[in-house]
GROMACS .gro file of C-alpha atoms in nm:
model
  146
    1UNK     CA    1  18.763 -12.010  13.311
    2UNK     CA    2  18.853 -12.320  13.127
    3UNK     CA    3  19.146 -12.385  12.948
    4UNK     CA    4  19.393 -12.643  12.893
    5UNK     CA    5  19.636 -12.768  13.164
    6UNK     CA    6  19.923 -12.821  12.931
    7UNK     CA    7  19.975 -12.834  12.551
    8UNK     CA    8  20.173 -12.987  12.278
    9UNK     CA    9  20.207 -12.687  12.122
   10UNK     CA   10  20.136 -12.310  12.227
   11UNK     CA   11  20.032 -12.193  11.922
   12UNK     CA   12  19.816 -12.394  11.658
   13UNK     CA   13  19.642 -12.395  11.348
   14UNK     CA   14  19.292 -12.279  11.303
   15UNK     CA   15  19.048 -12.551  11.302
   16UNK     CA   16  18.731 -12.458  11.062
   17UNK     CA   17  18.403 -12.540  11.241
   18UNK     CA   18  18.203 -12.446  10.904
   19UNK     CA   19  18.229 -12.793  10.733
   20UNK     CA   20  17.978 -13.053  10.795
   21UNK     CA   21  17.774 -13.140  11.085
   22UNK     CA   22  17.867 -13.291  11.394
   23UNK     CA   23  17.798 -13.682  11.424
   24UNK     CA   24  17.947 -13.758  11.710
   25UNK     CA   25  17.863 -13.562  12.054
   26UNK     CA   26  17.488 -13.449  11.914
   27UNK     CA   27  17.254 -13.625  12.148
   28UNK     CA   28  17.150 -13.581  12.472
   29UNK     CA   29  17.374 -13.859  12.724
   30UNK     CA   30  17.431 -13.741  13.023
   31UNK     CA   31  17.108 -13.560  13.150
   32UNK     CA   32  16.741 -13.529  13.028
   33UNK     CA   33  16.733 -13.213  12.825
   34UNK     CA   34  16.993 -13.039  12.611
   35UNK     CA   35  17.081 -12.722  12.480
   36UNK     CA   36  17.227 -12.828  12.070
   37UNK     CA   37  17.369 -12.568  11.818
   38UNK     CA   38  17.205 -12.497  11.535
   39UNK     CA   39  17.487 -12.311  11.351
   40UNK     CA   40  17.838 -12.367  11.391
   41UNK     CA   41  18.090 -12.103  11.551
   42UNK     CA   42  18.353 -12.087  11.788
   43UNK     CA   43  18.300 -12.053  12.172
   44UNK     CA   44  18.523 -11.869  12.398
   45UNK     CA   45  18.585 -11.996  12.732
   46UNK     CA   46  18.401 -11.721  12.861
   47UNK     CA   47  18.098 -11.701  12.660
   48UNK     CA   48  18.092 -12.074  12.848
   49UNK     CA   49  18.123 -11.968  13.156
   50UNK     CA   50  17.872 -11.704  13.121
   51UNK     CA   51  17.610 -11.983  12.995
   52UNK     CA   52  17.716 -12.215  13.253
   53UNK     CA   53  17.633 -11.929  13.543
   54UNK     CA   54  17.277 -11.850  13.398
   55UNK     CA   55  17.198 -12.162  13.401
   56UNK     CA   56  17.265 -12.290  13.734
   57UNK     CA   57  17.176 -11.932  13.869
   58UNK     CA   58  16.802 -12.002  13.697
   59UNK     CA   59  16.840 -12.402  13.857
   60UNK     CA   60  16.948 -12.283  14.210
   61UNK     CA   61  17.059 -12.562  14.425
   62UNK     CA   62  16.967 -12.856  14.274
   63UNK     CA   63  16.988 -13.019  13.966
   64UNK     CA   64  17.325 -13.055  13.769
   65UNK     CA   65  17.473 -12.897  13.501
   66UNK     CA   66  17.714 -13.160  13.237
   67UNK     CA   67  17.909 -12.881  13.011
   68UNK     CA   68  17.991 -13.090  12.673
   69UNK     CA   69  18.249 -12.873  12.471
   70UNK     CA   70  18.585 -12.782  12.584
   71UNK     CA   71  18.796 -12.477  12.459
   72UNK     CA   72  19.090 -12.645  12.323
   73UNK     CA   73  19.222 -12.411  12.052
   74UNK     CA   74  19.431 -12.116  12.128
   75UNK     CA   75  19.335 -11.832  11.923
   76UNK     CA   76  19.610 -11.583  11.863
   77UNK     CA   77  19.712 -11.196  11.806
   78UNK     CA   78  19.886 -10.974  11.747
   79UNK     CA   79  19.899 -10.632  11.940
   80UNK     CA   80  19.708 -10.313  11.756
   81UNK     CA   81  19.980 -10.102  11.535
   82UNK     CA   82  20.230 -10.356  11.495
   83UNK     CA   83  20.360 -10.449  11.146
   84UNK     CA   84  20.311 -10.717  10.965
   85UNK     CA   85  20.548 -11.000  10.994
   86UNK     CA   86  20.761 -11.118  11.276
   87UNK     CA   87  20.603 -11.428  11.328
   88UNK     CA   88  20.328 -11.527  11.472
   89UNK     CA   89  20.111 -11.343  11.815
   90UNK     CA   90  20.087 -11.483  12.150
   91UNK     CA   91  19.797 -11.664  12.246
   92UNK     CA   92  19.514 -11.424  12.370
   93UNK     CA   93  19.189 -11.663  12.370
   94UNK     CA   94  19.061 -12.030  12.437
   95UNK     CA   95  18.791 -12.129  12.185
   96UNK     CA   96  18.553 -12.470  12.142
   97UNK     CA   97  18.483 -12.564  11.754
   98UNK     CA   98  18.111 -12.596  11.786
   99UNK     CA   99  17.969 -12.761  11.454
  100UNK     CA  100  17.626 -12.759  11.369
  101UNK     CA  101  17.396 -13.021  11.611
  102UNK     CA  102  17.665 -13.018  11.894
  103UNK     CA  103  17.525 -13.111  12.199
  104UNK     CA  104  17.665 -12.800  12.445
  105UNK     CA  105  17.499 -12.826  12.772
  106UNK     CA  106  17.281 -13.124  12.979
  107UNK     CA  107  17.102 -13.093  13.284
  108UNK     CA  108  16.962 -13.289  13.497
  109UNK     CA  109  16.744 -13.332  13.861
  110UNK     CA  110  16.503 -13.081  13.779
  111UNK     CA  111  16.146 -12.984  13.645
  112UNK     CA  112  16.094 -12.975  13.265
  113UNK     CA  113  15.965 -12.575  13.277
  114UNK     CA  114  16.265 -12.533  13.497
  115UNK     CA  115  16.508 -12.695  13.287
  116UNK     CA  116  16.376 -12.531  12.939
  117UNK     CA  117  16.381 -12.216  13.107
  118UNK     CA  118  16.771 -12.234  13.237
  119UNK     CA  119  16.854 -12.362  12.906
  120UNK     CA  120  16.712 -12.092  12.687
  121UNK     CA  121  16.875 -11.828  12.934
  122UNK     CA  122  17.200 -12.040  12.924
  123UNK     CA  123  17.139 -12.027  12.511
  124UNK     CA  124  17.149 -11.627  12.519
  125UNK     CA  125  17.519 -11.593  12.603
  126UNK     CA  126  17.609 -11.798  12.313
  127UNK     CA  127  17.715 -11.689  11.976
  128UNK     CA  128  17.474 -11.974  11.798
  129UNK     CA  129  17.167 -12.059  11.731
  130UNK     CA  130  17.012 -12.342  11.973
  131UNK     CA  131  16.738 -12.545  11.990
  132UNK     CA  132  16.630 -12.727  12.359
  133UNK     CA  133  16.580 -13.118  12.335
  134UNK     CA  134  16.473 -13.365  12.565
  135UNK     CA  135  16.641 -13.721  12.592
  136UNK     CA  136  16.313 -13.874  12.472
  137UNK     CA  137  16.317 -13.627  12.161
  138UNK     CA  138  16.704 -13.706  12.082
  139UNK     CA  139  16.636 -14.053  12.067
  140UNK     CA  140  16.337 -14.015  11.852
  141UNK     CA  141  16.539 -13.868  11.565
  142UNK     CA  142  16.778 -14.071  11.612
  143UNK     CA  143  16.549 -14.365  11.536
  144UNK     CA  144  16.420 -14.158  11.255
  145UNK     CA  145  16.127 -14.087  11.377
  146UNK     CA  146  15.974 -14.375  11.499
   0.00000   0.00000   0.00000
């Protein structure tokens, strides 16, 4: 599963993912169609693993699979029945901040029905809402609309 090599710090602050949208990282770059969150949450490493397997199970051997987000920040706690205080718990999760219109998964090297098709499997282990876009559809609203 993914996680950070090293860290400044082992335990961190909670980032909020429910303010704003994401402008940066929201387009399709990498491959021809995307799978981009519609709501904003935060993604264990292993809800991204389990997305990244359905979809290249549903691809087979070809085509490629770019993973966008990253689970950077540790999520902590502390062990059930123990009082409050003492400080803080040990580190038990790695999570992704995944704002609204966050690009999460490309792919590339295969059909369109294929790729839709991996993509909305790939978009059932996730804890957000998707929507599956195309490169030529990302760069349509980004022009707005023309």
């Amino acid at each position: 599963m993914l996680q950070p090599k090293r860290t400044k710090h082992r335990k961190s602050f909670k980032i909020y993912h429910d303010r704003g949208k994401a402008f940066r990282g929201n387009k399709v770059s990498f491959g021809e169609f995307g799978l981009q969150a519609k709501t904003s949450a935060w993604i264990t490493a292993r809800q991204i693993e389990a997305a990244r397997i359905a979809i290249t199970r549903k691809m087979g051997r070809e085509g490629q699979v770019i993973i966008r987000i990253f689970p950077h920040l540790s999520l902590t706690s502390k062990p059930i029945g123990v009082r409050m205080g003492k400080g803080k718990g040990n580190p038990e999760k790695w999570v992704a901040v995944v704002k609204e219109n966050t690009m999460m998964f490309e792919v590339k090297g295969v059909s369109e029905e294929i790729a839709k098709e991996a993509l909305r499997l790939g978009g059932h282990k996730l804890p957000v809402k998707v929507k599956i876009l195309s490169r030529v559809e990302s760069s349509v609203a980004e022009n707005g609309g023309k």
